[in-house]
Short mmCIF file of C-alpha atoms in Angstrom, two decimals:
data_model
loop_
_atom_site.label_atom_id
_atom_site.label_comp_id
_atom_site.label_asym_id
_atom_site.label_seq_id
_atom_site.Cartn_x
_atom_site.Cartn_y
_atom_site.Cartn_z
CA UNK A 1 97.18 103.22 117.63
CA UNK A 2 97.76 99.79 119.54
CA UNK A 3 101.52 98.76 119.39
CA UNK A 4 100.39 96.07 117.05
CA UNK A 5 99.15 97.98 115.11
CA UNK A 6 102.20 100.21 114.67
CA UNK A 7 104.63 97.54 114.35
CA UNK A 8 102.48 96.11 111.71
CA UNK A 9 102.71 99.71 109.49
CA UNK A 10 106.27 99.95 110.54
CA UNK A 11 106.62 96.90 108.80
CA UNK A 12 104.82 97.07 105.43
CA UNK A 13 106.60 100.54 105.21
CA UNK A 14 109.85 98.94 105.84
CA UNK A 15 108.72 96.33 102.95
CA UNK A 16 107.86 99.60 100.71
CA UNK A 17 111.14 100.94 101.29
CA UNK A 18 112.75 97.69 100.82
CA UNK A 19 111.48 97.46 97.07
CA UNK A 20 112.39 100.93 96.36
CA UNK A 21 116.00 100.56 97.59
CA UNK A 22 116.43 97.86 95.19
CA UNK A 23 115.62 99.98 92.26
CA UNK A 24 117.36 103.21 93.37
CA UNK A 25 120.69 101.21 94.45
CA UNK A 26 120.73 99.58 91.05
CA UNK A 27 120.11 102.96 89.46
CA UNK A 28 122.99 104.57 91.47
CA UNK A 29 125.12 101.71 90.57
CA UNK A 30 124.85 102.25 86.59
CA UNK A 31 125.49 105.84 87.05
CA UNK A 32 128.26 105.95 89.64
CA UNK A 33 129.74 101.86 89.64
CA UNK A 34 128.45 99.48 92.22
CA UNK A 35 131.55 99.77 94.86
CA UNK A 36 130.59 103.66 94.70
CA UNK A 37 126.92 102.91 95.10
CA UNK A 38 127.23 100.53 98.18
CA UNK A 39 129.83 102.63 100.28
CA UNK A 40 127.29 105.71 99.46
CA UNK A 41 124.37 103.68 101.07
CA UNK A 42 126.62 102.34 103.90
CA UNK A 43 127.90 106.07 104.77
CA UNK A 44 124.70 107.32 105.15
CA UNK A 45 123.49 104.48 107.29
CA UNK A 46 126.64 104.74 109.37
CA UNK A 47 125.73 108.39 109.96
CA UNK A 48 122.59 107.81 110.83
CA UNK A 49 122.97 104.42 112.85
CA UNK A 50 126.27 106.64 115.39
CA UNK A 51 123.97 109.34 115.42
CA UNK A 52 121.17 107.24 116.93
CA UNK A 53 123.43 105.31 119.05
CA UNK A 54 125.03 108.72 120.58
CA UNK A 55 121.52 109.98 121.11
CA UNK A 56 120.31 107.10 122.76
CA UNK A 57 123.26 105.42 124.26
CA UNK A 58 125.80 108.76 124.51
CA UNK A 59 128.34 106.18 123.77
CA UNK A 60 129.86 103.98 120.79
CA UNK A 61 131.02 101.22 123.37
CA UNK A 62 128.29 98.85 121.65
CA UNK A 63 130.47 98.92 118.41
CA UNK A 64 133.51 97.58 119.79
CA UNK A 65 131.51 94.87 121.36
CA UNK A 66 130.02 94.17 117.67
CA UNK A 67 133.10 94.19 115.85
CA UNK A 68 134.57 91.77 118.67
CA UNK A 69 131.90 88.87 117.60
CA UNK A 70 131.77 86.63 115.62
CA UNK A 71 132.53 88.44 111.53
CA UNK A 72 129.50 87.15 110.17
CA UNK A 73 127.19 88.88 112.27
CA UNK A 74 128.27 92.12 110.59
CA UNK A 75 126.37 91.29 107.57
CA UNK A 76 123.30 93.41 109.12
CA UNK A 77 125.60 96.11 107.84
CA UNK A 78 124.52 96.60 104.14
CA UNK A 79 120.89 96.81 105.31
CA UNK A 80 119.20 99.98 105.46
CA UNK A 81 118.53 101.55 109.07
CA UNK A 82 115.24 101.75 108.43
CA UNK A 83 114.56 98.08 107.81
CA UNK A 84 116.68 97.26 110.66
CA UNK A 85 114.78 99.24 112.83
CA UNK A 86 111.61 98.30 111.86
CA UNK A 87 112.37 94.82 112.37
CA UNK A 88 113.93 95.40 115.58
CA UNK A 89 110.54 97.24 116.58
CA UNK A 90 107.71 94.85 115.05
CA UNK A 91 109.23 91.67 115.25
CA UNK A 92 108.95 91.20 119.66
CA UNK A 93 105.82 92.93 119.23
CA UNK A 94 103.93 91.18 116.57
CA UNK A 95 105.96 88.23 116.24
CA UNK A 96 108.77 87.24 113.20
CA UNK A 97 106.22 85.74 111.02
CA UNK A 98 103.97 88.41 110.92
CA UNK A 99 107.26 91.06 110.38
CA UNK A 100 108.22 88.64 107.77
CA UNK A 101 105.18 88.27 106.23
CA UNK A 102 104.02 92.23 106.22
CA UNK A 103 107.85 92.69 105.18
CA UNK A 104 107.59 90.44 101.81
CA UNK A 105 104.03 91.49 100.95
CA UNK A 106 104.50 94.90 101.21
CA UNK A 107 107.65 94.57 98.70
CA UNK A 108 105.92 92.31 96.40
CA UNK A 109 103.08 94.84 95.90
CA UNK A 110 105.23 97.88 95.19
CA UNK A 111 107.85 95.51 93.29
CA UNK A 112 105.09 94.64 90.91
CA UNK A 113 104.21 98.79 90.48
CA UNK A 114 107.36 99.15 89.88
CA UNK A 115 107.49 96.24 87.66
CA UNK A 116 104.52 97.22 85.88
CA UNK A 117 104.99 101.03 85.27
CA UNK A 118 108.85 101.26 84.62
CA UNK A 119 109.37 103.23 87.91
CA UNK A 120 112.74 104.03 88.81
CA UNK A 121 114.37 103.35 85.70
CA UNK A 122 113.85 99.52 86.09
CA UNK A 123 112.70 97.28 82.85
CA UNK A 124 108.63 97.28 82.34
CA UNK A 125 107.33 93.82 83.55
CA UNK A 126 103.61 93.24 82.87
CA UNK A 127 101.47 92.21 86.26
CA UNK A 128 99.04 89.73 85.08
CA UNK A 129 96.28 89.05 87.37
CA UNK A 130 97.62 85.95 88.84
CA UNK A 131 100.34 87.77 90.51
CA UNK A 132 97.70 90.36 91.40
CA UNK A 133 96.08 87.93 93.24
CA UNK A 134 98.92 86.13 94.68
CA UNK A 135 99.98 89.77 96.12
CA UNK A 136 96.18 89.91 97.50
CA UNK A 137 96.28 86.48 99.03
CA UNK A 138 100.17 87.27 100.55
CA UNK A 139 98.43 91.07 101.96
CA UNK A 140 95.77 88.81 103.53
CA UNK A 141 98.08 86.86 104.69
CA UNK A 142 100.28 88.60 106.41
CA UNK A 143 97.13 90.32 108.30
CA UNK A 144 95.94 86.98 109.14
CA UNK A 145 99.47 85.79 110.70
CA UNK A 146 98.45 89.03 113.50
CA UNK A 147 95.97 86.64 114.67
CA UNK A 148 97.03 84.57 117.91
#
């Protein structure tokens, strides 16, 4: 698989697990209280982002630097390591549009599943064929913004 190709998958999937995060956070959050629900997510990112960084880096020096700058740069904090990664990964290699673009349409197609079926707990939200088709159009899309 060409590294285009993988940063393009590694970005619909990070779209895909965008849309579900939305609906199991705000699941969580009813059952536990929102405060509870967002230091759960950030603990397990935390884990897993140190545990990365020690791997890769043997080192947390890279943290103090972060914390150092500027505050609102730490707002990459309540996104999930996944997504983080995966734009870190497919956006120098296929460009921000395209990560954007694969990102969104991605999570618009599984947000309307979810929409449509009840998935997750959320509200059922009929898909009428317009939005079908303006998921279609945003899929082609985003495959058409790989072109250079």
């Amino acid at each position: 698989m060409s590294s285009t190709a993988f940063a393009a998958v590694l970005a619909f999937a990070a779209g895909l697990g965008g849309a579900v995060q939305i609906a199991v956070q705000g699941r969580l959050g009813d059952r536990v209280g929102t405060i509870e629900a967002v230091a759960t997510a950030a603990a397990i990112a935390c884990v897993i982002a140190v545990g990365a960084l020690l791997v890769a880096r043997r080192s947390l020096a890279g943290v103090g630097d972060a914390v150092g700058g500027p505050k609102w740069q730490l707002l990459g904090g309540v996104m999930s390591v996944f997504i983080v990664l995966a734009i870190t990964v497919a956006g120098p290699r296929i460009g921000v549009v395209s990560t954007t673009a694969f990102l969104i349409a991605a999570q618009f197609g599984l947000a309307a599943l979810i929409d449509r079926y009840g998935w997750l707990g959320v509200e059922p939200v009929t898909v009428t064929w317009a939005r079908v088709l303006g998921i279609l159009l945003l899929v082609v899309g985003a495959a058409l913004t790989l072109r250079r």
